[in-house]
PDB file of C-alpha atoms in Angstrom:
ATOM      1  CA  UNK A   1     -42.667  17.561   2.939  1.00 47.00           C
ATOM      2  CA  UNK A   2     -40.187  19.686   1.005  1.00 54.00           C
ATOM      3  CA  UNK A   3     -36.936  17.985  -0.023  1.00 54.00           C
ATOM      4  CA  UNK A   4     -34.690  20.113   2.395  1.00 51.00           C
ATOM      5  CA  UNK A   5     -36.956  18.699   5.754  1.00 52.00           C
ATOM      6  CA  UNK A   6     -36.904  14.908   3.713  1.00 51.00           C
ATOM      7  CA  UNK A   7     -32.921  15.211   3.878  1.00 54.00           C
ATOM      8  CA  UNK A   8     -32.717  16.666   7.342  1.00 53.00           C
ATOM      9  CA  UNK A   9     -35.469  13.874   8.900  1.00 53.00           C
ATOM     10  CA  UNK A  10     -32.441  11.366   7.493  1.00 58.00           C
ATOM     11  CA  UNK A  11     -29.983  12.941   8.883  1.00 51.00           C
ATOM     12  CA  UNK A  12     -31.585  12.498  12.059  1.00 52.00           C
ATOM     13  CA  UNK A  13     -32.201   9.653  11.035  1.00 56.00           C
ATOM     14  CA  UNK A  14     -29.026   8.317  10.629  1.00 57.00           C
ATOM     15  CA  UNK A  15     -27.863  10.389  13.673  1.00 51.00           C
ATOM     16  CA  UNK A  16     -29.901   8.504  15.890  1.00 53.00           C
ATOM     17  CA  UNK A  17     -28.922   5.382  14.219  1.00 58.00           C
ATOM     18  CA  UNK A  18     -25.662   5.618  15.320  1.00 57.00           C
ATOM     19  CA  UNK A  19     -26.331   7.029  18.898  1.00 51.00           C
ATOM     20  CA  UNK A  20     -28.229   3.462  19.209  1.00 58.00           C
ATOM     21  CA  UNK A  21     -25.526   1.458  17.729  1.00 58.00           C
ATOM     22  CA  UNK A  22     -22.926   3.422  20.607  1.00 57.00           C
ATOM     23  CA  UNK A  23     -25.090   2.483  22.750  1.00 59.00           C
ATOM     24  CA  UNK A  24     -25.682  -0.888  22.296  1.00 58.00           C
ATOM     25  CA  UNK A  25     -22.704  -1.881  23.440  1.00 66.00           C
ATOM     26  CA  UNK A  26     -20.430   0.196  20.892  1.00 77.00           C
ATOM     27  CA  UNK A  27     -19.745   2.909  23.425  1.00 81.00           C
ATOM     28  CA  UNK A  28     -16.420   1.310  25.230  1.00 83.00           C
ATOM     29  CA  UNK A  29     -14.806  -0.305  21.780  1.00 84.00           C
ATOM     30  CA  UNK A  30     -15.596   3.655  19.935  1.00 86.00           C
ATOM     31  CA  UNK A  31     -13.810   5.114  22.772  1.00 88.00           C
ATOM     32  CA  UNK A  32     -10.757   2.758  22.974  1.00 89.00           C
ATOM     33  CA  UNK A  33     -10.441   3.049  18.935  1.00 90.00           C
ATOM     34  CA  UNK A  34     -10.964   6.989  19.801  1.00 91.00           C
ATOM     35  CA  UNK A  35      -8.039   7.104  21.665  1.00 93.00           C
ATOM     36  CA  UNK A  36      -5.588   5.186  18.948  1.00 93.00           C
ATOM     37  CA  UNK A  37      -7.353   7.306  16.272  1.00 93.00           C
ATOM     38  CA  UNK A  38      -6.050  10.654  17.893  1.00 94.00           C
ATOM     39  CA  UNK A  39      -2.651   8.940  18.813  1.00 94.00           C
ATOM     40  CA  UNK A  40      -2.516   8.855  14.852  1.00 90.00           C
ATOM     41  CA  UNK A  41      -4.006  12.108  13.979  1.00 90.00           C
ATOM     42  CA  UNK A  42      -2.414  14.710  16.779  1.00 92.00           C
ATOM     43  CA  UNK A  43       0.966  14.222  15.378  1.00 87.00           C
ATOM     44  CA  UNK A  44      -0.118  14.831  11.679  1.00 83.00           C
ATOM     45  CA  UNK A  45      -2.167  18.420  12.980  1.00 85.00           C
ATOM     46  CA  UNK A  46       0.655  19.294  15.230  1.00 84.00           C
ATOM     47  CA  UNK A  47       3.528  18.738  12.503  1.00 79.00           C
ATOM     48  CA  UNK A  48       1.880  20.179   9.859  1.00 75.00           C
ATOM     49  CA  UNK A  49       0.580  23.479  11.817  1.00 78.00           C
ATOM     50  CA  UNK A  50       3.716  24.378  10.736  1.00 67.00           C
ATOM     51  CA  UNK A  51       2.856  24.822   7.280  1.00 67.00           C
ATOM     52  CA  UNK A  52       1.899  28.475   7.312  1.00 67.00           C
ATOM     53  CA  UNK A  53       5.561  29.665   8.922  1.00 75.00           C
ATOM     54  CA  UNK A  54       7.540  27.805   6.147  1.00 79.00           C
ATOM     55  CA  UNK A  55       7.554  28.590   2.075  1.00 80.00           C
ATOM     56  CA  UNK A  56       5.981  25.309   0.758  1.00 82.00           C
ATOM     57  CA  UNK A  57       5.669  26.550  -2.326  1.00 85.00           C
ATOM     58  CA  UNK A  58       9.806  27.252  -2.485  1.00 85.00           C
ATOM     59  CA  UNK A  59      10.480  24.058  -1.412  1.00 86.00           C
ATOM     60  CA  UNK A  60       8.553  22.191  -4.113  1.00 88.00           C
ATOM     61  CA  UNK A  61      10.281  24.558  -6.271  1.00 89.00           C
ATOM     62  CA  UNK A  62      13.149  22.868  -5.786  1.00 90.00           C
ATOM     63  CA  UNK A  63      14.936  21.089  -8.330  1.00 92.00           C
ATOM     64  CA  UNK A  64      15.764  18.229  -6.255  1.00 92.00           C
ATOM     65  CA  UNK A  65      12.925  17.725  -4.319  1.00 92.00           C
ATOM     66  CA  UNK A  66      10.775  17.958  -7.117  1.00 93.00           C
ATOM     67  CA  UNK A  67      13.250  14.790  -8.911  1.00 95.00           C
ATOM     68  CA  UNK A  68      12.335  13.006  -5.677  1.00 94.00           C
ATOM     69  CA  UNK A  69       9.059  13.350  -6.366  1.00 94.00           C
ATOM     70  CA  UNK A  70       8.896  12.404  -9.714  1.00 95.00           C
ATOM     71  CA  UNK A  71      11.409   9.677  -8.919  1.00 95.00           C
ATOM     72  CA  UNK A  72       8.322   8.339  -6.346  1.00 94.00           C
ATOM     73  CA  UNK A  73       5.388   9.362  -8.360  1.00 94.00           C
ATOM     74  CA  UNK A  74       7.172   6.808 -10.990  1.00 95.00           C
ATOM     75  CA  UNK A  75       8.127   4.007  -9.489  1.00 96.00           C
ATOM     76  CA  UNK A  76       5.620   3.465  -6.898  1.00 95.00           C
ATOM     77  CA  UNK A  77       3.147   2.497  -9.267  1.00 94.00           C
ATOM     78  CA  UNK A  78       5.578   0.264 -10.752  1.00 96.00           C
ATOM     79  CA  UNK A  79       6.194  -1.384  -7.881  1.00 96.00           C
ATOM     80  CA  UNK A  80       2.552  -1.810  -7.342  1.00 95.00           C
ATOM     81  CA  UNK A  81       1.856  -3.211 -10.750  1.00 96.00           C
ATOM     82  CA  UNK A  82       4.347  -5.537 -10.495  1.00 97.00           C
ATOM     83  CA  UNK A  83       3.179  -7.004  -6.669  1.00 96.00           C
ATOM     84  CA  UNK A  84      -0.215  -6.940  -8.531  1.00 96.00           C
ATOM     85  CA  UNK A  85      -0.165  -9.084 -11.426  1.00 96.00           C
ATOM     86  CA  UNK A  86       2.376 -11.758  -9.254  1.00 96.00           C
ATOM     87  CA  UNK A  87       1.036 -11.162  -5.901  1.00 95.00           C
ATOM     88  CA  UNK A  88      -2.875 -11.762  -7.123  1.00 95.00           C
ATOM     89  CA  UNK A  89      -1.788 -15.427  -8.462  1.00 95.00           C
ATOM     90  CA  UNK A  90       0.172 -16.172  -5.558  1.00 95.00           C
ATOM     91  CA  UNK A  91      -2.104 -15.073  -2.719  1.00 95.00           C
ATOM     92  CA  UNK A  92      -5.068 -17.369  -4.931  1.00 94.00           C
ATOM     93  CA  UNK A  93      -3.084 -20.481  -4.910  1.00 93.00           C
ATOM     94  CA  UNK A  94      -2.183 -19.806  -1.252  1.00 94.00           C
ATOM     95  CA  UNK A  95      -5.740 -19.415  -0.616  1.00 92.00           C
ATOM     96  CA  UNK A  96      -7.237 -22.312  -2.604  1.00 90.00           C
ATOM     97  CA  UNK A  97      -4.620 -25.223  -3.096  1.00 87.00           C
ATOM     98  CA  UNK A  98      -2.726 -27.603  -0.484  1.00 88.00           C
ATOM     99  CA  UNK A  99       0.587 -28.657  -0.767  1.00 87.00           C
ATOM    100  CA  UNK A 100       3.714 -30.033   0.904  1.00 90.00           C
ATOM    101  CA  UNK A 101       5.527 -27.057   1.674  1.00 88.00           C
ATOM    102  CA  UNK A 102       2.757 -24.383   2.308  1.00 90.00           C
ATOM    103  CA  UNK A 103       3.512 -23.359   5.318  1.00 91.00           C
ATOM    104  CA  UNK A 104       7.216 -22.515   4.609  1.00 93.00           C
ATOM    105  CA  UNK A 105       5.860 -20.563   1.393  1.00 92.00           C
ATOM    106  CA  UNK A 106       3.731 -18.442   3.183  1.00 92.00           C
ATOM    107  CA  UNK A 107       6.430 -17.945   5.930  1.00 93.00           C
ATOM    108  CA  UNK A 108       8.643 -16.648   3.134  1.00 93.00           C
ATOM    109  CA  UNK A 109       5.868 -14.511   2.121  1.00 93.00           C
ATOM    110  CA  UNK A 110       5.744 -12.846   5.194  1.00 92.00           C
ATOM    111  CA  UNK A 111       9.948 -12.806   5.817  1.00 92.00           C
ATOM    112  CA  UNK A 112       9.929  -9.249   4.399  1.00 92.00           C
ATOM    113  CA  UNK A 113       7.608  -7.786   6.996  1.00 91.00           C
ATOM    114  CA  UNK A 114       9.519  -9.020  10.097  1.00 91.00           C
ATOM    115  CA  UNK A 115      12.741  -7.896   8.538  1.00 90.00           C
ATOM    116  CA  UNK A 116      13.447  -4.532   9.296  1.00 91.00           C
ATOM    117  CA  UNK A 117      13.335  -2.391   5.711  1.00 91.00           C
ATOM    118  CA  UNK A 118      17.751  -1.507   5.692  1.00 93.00           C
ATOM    119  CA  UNK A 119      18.494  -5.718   6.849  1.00 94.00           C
ATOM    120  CA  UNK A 120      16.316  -6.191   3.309  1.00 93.00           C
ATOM    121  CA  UNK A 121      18.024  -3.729   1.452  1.00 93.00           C
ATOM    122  CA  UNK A 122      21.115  -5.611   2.244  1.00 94.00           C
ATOM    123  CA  UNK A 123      19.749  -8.991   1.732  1.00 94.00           C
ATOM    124  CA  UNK A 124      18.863  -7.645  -1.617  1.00 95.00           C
ATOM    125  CA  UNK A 125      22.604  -6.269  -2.332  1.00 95.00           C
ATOM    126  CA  UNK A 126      23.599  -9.637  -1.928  1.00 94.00           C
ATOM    127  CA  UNK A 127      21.664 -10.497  -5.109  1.00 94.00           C
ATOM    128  CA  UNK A 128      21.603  -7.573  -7.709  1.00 94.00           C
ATOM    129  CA  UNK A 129      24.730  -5.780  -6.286  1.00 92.00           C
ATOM    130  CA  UNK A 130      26.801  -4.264  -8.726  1.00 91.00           C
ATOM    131  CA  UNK A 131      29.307  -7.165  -8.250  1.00 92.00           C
ATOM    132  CA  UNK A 132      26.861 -10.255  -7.788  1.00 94.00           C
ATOM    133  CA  UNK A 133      26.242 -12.398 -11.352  1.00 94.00           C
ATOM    134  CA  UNK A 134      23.085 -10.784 -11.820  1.00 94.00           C
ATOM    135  CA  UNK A 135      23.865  -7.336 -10.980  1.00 93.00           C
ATOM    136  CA  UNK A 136      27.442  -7.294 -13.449  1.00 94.00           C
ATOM    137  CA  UNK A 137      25.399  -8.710 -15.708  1.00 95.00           C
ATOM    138  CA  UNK A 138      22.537  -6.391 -15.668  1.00 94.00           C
ATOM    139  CA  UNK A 139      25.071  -3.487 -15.764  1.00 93.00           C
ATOM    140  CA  UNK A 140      26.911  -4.877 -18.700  1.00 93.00           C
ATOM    141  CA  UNK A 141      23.470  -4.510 -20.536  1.00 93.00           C
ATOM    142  CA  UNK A 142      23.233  -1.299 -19.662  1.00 92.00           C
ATOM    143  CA  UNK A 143      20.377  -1.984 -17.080  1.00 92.00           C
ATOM    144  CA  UNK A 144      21.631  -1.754 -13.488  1.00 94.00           C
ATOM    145  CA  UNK A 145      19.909  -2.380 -10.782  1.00 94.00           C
ATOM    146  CA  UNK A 146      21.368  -0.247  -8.035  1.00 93.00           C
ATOM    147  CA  UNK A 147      21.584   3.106  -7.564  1.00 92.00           C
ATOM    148  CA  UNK A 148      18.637   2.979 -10.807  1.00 94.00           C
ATOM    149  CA  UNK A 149      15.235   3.503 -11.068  1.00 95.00           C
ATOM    150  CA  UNK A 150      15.085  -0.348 -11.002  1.00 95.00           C
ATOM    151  CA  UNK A 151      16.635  -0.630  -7.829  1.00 95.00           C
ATOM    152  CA  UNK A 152      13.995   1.630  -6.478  1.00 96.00           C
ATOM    153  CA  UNK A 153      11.013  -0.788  -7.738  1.00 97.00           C
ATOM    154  CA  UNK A 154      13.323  -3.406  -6.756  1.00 96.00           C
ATOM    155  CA  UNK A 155      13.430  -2.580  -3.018  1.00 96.00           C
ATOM    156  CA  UNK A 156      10.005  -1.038  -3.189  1.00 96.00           C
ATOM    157  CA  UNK A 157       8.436  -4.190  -4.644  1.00 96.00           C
ATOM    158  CA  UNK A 158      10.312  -6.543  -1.867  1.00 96.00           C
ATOM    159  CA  UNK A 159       9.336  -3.974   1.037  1.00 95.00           C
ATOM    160  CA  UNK A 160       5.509  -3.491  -0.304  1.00 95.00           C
ATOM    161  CA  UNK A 161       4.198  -6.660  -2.388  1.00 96.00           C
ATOM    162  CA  UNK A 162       3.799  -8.506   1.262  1.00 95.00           C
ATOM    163  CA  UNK A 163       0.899  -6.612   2.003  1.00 95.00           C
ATOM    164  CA  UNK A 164      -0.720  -7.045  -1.333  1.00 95.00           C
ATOM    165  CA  UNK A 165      -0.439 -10.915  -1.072  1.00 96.00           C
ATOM    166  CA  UNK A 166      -1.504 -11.226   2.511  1.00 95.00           C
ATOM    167  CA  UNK A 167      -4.497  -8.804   2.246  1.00 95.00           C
ATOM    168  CA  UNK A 168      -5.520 -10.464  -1.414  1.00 95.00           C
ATOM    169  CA  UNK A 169      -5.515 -14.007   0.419  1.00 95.00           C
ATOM    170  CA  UNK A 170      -7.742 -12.781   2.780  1.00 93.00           C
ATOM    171  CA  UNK A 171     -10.652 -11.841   0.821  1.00 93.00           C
ATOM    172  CA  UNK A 172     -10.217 -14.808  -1.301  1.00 93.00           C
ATOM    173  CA  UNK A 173     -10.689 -16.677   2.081  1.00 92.00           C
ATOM    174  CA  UNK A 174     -13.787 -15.333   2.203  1.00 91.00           C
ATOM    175  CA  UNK A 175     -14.977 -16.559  -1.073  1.00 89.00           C
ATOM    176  CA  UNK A 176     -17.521 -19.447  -0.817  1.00 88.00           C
ATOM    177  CA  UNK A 177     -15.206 -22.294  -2.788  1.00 88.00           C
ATOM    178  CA  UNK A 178     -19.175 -22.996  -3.266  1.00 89.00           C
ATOM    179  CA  UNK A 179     -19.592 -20.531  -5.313  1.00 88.00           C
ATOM    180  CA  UNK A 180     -16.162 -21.706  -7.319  1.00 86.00           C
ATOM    181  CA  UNK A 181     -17.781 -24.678  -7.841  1.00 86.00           C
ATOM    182  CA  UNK A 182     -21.140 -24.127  -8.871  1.00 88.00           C
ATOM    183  CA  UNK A 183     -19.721 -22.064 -11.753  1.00 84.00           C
ATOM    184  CA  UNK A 184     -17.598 -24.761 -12.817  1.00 84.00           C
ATOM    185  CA  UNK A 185     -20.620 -26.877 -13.203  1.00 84.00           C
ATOM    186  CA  UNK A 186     -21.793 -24.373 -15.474  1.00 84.00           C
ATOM    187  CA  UNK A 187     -18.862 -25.264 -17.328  1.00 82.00           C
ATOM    188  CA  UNK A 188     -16.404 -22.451 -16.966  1.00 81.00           C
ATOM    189  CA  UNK A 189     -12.634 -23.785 -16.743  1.00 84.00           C
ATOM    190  CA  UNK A 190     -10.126 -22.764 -13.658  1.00 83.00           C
ATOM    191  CA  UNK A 191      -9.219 -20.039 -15.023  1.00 85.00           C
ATOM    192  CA  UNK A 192     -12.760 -18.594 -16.231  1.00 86.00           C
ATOM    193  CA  UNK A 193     -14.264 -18.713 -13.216  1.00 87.00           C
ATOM    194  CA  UNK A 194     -11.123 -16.918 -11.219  1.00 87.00           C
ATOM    195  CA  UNK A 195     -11.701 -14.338 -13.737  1.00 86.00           C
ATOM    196  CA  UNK A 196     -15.678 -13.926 -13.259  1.00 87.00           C
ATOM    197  CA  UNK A 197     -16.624 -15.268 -10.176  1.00 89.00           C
ATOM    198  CA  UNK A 198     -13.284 -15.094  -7.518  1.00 89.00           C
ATOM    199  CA  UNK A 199     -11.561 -11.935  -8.560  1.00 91.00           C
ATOM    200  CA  UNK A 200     -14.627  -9.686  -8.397  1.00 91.00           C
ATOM    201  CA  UNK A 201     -16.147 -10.994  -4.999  1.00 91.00           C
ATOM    202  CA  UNK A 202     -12.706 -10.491  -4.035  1.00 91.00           C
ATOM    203  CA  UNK A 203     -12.706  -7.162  -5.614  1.00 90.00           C
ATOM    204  CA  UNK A 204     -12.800  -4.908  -2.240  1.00 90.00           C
ATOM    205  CA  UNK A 205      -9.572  -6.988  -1.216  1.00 92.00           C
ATOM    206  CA  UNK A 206      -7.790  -6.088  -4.039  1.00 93.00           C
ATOM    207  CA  UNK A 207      -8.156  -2.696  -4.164  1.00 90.00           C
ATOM    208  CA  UNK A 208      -7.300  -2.750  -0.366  1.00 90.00           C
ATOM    209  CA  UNK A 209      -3.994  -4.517  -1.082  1.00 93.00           C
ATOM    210  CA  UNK A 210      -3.404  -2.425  -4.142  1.00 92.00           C
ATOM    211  CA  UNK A 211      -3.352   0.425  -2.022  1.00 90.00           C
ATOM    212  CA  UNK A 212      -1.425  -0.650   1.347  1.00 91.00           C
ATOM    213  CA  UNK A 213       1.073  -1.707  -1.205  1.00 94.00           C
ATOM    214  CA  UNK A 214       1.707   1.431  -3.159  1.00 93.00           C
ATOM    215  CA  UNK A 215       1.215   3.087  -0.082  1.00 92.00           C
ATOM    216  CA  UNK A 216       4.484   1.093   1.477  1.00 93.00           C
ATOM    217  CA  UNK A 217       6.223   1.490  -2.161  1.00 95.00           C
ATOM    218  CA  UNK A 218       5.688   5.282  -1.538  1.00 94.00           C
ATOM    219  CA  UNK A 219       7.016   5.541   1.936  1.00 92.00           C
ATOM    220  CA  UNK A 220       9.569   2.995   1.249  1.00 94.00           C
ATOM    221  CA  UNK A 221      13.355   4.164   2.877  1.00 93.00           C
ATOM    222  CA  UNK A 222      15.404   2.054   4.395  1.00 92.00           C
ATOM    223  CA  UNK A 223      15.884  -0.740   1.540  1.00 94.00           C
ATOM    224  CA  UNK A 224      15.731   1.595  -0.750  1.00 94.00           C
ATOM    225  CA  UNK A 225      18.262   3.240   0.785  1.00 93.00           C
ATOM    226  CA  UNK A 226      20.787   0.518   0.699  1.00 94.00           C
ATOM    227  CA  UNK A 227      19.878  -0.334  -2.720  1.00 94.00           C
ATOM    228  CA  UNK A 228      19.397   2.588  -4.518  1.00 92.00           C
ATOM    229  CA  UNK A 229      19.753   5.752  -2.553  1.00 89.00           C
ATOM    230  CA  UNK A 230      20.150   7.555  -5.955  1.00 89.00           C
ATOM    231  CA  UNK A 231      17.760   8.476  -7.548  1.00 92.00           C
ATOM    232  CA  UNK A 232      16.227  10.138  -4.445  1.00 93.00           C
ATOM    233  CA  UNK A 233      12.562   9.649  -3.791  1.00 94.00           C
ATOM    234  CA  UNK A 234      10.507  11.601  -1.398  1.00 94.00           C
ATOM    235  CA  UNK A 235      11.226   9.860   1.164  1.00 94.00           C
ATOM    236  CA  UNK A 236      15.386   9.220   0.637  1.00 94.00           C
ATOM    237  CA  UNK A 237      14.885  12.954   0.119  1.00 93.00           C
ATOM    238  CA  UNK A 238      13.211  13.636   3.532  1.00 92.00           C
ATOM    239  CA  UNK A 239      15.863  12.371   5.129  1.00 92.00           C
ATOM    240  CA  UNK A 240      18.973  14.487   3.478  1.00 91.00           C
ATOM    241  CA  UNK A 241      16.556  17.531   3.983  1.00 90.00           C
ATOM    242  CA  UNK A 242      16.561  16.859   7.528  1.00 89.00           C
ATOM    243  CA  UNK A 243      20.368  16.148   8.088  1.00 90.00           C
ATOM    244  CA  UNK A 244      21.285  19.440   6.375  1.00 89.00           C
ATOM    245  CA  UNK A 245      18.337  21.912   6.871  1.00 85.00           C
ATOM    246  CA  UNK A 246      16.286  20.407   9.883  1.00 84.00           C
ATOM    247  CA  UNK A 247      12.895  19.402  10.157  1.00 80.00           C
ATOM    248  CA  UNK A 248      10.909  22.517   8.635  1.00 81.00           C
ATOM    249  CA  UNK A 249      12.629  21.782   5.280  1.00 85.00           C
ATOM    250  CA  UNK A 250      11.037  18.444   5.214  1.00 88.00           C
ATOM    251  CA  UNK A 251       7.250  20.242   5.357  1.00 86.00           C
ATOM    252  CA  UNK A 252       6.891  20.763   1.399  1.00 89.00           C
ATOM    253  CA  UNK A 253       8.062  17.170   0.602  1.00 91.00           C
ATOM    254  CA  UNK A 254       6.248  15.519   3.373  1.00 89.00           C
ATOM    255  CA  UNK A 255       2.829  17.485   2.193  1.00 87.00           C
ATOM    256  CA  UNK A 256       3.724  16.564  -1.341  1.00 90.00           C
ATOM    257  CA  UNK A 257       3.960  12.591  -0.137  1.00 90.00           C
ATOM    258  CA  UNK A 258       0.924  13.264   2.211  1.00 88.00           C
ATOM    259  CA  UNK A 259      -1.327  14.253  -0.654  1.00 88.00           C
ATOM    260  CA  UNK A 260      -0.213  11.741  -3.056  1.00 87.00           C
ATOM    261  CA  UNK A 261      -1.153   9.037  -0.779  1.00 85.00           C
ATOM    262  CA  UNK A 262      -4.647  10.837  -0.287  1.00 85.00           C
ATOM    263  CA  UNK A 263      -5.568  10.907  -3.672  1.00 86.00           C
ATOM    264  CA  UNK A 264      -4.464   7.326  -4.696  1.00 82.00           C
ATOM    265  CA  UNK A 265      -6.432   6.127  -1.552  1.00 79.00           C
ATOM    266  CA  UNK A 266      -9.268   8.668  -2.731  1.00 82.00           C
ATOM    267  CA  UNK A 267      -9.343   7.334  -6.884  1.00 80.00           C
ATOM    268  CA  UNK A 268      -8.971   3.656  -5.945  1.00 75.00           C
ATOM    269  CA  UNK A 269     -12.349   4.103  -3.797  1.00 72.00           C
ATOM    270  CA  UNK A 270     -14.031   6.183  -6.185  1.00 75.00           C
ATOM    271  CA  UNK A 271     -13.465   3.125  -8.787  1.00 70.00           C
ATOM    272  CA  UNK A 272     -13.748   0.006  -6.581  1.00 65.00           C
ATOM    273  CA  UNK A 273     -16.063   1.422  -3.573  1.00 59.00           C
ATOM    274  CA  UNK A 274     -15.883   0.926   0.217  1.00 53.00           C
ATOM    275  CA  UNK A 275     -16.603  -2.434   1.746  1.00 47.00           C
ATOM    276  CA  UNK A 276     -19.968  -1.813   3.170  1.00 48.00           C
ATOM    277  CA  UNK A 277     -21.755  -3.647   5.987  1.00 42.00           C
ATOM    278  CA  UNK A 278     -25.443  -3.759   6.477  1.00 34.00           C
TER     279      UNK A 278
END
């Protein structure tokens, strides 16, 4: 059999595969997600249909807009590294230790998702505003943190690291403490076998947080714009395109932000890989 009919036999193969699975009881639950999957994706086709009667290529040229995107392109990763390296910790000792007071930490944890984005922006004011103890002081050292690129990460990192600590938990949930154990018999110490044994069966979690969160960071507004609303970032800039020039101006920015989150969500695969089920 010649290689061409070898690779179409398994893609009938596969094809029939996943006729059987639909109909094995798949066929109502595929529909129903069908119908939330199109809810998502009409609204993308039908904005950005729009793309070939406006001059993407002069609005990126803009001066501002491409700040904003720099300003994003910058601090989003920021934000990410820092939920990262704290969030990873704190969603493992969440996961694996039991304390008095656990349930109120991982209530706090979750605080900034039912807040909505501006009522944290404010909360954060009340912190590292210009005129709070931190936020003079930080100024006086020539570091402020509004109206900064640190406010950015700031409000980024409150809005964003959430998701990184709640999706990391899960997968170490999933981790056979078993498994924990049996390397410790093997004589690795705590923090040995976190390193070679939890974090990469946890891996796919991770890289799933890693990217909801910078993700979030990268559509960030509405604490960022309380706390820092200069420097603009895509999306601060978004919204002052569409006050002044109405929504076709936002096209070129919203493609730029678009594609950014593609290819993060794109590289992060291509070096972790998909969870896969068999």
């Amino acid at each position: 059999m010649t290689d061409t009919g070898a690779r179409t036999d398994d893609a009938n193969s596969r094809f029939g595969s996943g006729l059987e699975r639909l109909n094995g009881g798949m066929a109502v639950p595929a529909l129903l997600g069908a119908v939330l999957l199109a809810y998502f994706v009409v609204p993308f086709a039908v904005f950005f249909a729009q793309v070939g009667s406006v001059d993407v290529i002069g609005g990126l040229a803009d001066p501002a807009t491409q700040d904003a995107i720099r300003t994003s392109l910058v601090t989003a990763p920021i934000s990410t590294a820092v939920a990262t390296v704290f969030g990873v910790p704190l969603a493992y000792v969440l996961s694996r230790a039991s304390f008095r007071g656990k349930r109120l930490l991982e209530a706090a944890v979750l605080l900034p998702l039912v807040l909505p984005p501006i009522v944290g922006g404010v909360m954060l004011l009340t912190v590292v505003g210009r005129y709070t103890p931190i936020g003079s002081t930080a100024a006086a050292l020539g570091v402020p943190l509004t109206d900064s690129y640190a406010g950015v990460v700031l409000a980024q990192t409150f809005v964003a690291a959430p998701f990184l600590v709640v999706t990391v938990r899960a997968g170490f949930d999933d981790v056979d403490p078993r498994v924990e154990e049996a390397a410790r018999t093997l004589g690795y110490g705590r923090l040995e076998t976190v390193r070679l044994v939890s974090l990469p069966l946890a891996r796919n979690a991770i890289a799933a947080g890693i990217v909801l969160t910078f993700v979030r960071a990268l559509g960030e507004f509405g604490a960022t714009m309380m706390v820092a609303y200069n420097p603009r970032t895509m999306p601060t800039r978004i919204d002052v395109l569409r006050i002044a020039r109405g929504l076709e101006a936002i096209v070129p920015i919203a493609l730029a932000l678009l594609i950014s989150t593609v290819v993060v969500v794109a590289l992060v695969q291509a070096l972790v890989g998909s969870v896969r089920r068999y």
